PDB file of C-alpha atoms in Angstrom:
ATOM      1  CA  UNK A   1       0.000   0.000   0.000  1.00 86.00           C
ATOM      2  CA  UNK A   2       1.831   3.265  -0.925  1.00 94.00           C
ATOM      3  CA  UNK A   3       1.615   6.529   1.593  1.00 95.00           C
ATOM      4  CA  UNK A   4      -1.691   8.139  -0.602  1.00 95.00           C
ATOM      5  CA  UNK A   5      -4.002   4.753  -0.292  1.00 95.00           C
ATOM      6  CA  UNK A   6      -3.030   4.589   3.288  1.00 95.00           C
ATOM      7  CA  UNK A   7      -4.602   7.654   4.268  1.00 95.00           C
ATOM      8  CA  UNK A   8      -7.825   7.374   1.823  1.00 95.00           C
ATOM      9  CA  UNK A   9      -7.988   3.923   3.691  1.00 96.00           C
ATOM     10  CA  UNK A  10      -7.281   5.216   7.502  1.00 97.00           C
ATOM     11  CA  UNK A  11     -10.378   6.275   9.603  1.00 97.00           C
ATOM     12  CA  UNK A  12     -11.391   6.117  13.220  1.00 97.00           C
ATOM     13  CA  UNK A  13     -12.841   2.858  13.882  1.00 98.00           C
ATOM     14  CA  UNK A  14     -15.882   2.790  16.034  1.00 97.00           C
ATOM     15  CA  UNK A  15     -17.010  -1.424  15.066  1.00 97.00           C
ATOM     16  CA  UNK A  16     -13.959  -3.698  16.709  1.00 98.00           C
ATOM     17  CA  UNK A  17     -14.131  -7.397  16.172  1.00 98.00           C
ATOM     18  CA  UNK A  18     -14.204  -8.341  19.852  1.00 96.00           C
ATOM     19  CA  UNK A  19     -13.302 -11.858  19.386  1.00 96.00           C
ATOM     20  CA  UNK A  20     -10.190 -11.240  17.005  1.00 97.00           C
ATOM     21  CA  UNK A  21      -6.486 -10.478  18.820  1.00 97.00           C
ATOM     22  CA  UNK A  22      -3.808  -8.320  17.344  1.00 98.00           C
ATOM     23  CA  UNK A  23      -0.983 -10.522  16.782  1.00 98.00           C
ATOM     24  CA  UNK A  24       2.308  -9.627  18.432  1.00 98.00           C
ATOM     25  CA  UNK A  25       4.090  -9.362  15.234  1.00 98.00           C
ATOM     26  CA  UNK A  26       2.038  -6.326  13.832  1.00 98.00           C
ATOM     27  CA  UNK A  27       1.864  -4.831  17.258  1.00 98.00           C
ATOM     28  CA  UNK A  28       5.289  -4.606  17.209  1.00 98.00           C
ATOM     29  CA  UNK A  29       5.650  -2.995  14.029  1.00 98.00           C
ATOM     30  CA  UNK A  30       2.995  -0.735  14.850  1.00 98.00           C
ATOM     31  CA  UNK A  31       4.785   0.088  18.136  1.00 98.00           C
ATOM     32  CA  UNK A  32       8.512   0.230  16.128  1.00 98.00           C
ATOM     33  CA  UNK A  33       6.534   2.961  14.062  1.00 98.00           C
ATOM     34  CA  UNK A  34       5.741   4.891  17.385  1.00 98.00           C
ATOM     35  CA  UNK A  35       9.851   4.491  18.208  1.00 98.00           C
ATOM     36  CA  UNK A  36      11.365   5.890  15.281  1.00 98.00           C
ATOM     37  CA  UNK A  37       8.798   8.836  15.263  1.00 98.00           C
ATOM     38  CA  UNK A  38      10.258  12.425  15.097  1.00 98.00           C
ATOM     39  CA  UNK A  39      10.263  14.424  18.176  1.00 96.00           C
ATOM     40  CA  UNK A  40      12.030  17.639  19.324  1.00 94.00           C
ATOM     41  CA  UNK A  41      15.400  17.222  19.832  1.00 92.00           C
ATOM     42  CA  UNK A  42      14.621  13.341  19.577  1.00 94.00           C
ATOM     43  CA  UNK A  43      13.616  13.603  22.905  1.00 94.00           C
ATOM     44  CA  UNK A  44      10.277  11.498  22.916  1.00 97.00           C
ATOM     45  CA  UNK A  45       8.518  13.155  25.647  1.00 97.00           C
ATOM     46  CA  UNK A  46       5.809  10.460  25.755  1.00 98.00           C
ATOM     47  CA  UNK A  47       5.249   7.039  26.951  1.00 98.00           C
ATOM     48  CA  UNK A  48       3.164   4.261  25.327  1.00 98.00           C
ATOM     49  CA  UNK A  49       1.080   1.618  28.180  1.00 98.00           C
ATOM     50  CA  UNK A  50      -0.187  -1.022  26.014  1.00 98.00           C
ATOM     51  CA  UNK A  51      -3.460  -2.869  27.425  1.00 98.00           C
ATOM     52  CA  UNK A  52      -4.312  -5.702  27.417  1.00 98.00           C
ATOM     53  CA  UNK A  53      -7.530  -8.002  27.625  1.00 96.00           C
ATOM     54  CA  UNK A  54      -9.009  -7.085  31.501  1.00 97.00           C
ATOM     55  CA  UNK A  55      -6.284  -3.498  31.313  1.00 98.00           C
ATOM     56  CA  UNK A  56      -7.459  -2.999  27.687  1.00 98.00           C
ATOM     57  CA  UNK A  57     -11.074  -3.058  29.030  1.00 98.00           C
ATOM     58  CA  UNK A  58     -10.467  -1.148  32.200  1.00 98.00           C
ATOM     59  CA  UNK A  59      -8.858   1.730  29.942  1.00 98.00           C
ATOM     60  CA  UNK A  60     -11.716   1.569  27.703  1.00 98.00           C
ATOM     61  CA  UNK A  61     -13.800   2.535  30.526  1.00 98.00           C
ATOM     62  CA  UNK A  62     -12.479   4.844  31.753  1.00 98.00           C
ATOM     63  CA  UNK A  63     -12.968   6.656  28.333  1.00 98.00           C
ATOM     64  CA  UNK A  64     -16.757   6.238  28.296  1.00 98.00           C
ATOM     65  CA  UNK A  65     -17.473   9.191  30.621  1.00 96.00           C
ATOM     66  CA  UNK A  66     -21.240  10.696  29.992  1.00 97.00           C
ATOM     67  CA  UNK A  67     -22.195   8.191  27.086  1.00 96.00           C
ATOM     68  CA  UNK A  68     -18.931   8.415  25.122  1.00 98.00           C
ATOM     69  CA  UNK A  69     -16.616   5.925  23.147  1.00 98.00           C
ATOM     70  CA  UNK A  70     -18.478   2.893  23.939  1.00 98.00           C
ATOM     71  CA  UNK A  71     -17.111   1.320  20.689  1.00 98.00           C
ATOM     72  CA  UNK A  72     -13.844   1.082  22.938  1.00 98.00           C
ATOM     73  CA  UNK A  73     -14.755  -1.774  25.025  1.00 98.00           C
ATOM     74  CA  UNK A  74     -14.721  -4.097  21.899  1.00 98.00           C
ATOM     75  CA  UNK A  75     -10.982  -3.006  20.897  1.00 98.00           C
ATOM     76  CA  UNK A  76      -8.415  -5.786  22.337  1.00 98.00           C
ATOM     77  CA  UNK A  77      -5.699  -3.319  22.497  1.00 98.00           C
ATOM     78  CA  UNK A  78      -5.439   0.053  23.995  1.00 98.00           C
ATOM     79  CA  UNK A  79      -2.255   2.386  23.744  1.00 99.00           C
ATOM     80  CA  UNK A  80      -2.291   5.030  26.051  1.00 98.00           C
ATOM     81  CA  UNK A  81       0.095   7.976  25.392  1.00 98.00           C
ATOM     82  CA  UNK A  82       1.121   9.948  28.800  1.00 98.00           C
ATOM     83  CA  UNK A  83       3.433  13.078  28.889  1.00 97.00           C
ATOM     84  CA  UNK A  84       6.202  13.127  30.027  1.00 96.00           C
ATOM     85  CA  UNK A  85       9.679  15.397  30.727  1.00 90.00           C
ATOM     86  CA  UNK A  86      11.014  17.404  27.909  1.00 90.00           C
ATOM     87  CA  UNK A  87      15.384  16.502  27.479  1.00 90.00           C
ATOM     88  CA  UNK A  88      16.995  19.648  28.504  1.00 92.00           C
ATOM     89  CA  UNK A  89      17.404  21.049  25.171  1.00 91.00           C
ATOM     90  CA  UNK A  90      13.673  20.701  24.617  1.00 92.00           C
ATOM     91  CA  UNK A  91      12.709  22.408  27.549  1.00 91.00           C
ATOM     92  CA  UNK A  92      14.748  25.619  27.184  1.00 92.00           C
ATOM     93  CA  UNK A  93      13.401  25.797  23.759  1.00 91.00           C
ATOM     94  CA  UNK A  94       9.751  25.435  24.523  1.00 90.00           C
ATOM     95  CA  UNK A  95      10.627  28.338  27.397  1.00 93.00           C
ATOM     96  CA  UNK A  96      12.322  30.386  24.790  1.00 95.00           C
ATOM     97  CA  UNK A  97       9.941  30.023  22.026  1.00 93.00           C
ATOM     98  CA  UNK A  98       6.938  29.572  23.608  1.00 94.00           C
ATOM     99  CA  UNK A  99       5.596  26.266  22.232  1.00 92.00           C
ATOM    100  CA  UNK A 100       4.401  23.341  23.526  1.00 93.00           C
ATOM    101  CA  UNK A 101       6.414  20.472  21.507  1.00 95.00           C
ATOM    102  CA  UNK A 102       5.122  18.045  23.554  1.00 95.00           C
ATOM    103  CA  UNK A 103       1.758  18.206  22.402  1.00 95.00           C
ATOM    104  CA  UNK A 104       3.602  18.637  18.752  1.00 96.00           C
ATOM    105  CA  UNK A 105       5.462  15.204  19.700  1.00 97.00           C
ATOM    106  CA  UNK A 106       2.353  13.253  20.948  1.00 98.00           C
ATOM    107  CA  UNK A 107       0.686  14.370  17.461  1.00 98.00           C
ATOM    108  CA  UNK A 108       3.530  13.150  15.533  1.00 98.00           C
ATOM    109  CA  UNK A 109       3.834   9.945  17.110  1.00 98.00           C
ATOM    110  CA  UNK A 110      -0.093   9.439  17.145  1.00 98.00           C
ATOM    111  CA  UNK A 111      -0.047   9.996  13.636  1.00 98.00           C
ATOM    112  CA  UNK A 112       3.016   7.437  13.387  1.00 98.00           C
ATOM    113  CA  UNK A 113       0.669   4.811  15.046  1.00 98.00           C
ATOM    114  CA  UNK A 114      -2.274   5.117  13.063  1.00 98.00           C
ATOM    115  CA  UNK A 115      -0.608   4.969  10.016  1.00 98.00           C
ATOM    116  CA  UNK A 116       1.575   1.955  10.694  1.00 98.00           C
ATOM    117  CA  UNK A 117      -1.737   0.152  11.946  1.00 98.00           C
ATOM    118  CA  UNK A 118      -3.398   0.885   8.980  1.00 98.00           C
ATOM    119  CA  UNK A 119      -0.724  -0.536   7.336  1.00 98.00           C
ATOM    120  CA  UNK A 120      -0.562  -3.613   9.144  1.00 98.00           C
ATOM    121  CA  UNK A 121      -4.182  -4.044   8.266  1.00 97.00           C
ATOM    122  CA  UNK A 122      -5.546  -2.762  11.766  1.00 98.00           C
ATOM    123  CA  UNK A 123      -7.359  -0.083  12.541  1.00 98.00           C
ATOM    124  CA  UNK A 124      -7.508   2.660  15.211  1.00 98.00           C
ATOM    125  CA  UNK A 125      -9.349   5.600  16.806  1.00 98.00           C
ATOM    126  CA  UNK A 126      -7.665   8.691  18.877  1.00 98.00           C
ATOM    127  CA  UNK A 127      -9.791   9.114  22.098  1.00 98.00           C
ATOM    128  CA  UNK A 128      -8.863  12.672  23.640  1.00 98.00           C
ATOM    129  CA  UNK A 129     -12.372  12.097  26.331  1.00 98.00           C
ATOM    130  CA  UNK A 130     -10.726  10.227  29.509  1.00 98.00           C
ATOM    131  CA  UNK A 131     -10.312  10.075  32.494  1.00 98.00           C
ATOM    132  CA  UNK A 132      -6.856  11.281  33.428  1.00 98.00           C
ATOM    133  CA  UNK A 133      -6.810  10.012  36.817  1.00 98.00           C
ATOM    134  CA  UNK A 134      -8.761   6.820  36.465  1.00 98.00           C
ATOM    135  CA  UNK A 135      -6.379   5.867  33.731  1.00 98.00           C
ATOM    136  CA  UNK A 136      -2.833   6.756  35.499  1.00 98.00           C
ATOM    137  CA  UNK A 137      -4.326   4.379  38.545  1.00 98.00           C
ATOM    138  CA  UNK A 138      -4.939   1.711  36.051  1.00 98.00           C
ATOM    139  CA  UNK A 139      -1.566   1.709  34.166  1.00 98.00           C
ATOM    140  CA  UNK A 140       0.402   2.973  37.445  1.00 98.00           C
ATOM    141  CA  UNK A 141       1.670   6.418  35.862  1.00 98.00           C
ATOM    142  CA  UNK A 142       2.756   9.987  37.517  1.00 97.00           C
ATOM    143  CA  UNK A 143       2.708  11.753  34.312  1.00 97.00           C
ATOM    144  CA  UNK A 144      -0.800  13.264  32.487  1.00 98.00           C
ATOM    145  CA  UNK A 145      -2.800  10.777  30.248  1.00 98.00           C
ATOM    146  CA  UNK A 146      -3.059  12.850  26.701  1.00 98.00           C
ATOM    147  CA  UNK A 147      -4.680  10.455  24.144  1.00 98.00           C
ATOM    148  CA  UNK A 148      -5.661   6.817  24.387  1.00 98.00           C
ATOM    149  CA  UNK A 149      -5.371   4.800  21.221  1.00 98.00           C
ATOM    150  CA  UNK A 150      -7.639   2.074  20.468  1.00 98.00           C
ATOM    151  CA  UNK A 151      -6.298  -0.922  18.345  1.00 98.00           C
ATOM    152  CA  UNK A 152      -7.647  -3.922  16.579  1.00 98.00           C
ATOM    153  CA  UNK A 153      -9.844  -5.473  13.586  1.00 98.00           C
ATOM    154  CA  UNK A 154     -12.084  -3.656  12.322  1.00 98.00           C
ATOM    155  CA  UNK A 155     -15.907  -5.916  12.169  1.00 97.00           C
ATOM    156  CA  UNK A 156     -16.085  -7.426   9.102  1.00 95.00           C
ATOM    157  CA  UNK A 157     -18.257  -5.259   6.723  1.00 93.00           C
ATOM    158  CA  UNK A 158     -17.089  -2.069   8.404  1.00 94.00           C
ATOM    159  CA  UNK A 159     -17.742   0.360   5.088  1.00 93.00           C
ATOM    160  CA  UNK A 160     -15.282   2.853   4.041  1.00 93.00           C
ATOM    161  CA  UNK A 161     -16.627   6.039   5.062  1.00 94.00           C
ATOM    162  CA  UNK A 162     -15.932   8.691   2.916  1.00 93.00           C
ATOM    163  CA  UNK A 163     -14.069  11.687   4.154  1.00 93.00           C
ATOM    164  CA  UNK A 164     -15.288  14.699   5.187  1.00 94.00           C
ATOM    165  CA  UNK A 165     -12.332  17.389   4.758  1.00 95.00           C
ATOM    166  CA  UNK A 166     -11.668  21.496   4.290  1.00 97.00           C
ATOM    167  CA  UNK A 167     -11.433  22.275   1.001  1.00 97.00           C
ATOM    168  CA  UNK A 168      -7.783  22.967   0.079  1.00 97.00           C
ATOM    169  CA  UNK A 169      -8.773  26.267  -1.202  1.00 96.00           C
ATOM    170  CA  UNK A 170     -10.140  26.201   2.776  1.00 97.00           C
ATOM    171  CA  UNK A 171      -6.995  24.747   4.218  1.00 97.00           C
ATOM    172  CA  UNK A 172      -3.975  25.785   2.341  1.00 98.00           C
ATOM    173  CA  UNK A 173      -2.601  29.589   0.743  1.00 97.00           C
ATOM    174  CA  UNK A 174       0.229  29.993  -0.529  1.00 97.00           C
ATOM    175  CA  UNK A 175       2.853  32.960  -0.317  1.00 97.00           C
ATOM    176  CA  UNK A 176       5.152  33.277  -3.442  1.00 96.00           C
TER     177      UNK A 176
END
């Protein structure tokens, strides 16, 4: 699959085959994808907890707040992506510049992860509703809980759905 049917083919899943594990093999790809991921100064200020069967559905949980992401409890894997400390370097130039490249970080890897999924024939959603606290209990960690991942099959007969995008005349200008 080259890089332009990838991301026609990539969506949020919200219909996980329950009953069908990820294989370790294309988790690990997925998760060598989320290594080699660009970050300021290469300085990965992130962690990936990867759940597990009762942790997976624990995690899923604690996502559903007020109605949402029940589609989660059917995914057999769930990545959860905490913050953590920017490398020196990082830090002075967030201070100095005034950006968060944390956040920048945790997009790039998320993206990384989604795309090598898709790849691997898996498919994902980005879950930003959670609960922070519930979910640093669960997976034991001192650091914020940004995004939780969901991972796994996609139900059989899951249709395609098209994309609903900006224009690029809404999106992109150019300045010559």
């Amino acid at each position: 699959m080259d890089f332009h049917e990838l991301i026609h083919k990539r969506q949020s899943c919200r219909c996980y085959d329950a009953a069908r594990a990820v294989e370790s093999e294309k988790l690990n790809a997925v998760l060598e994808a989320a290594r080699l991921a660009p970050s300021a100064c290469n300085g990965q200020p992130y962690h990936i907890t990867v759940c597990h069967g009762d942790s997976a559905r624990a995690v899923a949980k604690a996502t559903m707040g007020m109605g949402m992401n029940k589609f989660a409890a059917d995914a057999p894997v769930m990545l959860v992506i905490s913050e953590e400390a920017y490398v020196k370097s990082a830090a002075v130039g967030a201070r100095v510049k005034n950006n968060d490249y944390r956040s920048i970080d945790i997009g790039i890897v998320t993206a990384y992860i989604t795309a090598a999924a898709t790849e691997q024939g898996l498919s994902t959603c980005i879950l930003g509703w959670l609960d922070d606290q519930k979910i640093r209990t669960l997976c034991g960690l001192s650091h914020p809980v940004r995004l939780v991942i969901t991972l796994g099959y996609a139900k059989e007969g899951d249709p395609l759905r098209e994309k609903k995008r900006k224009t690029a005349d809404e999106l992109i200008s150019e300045i010559r």
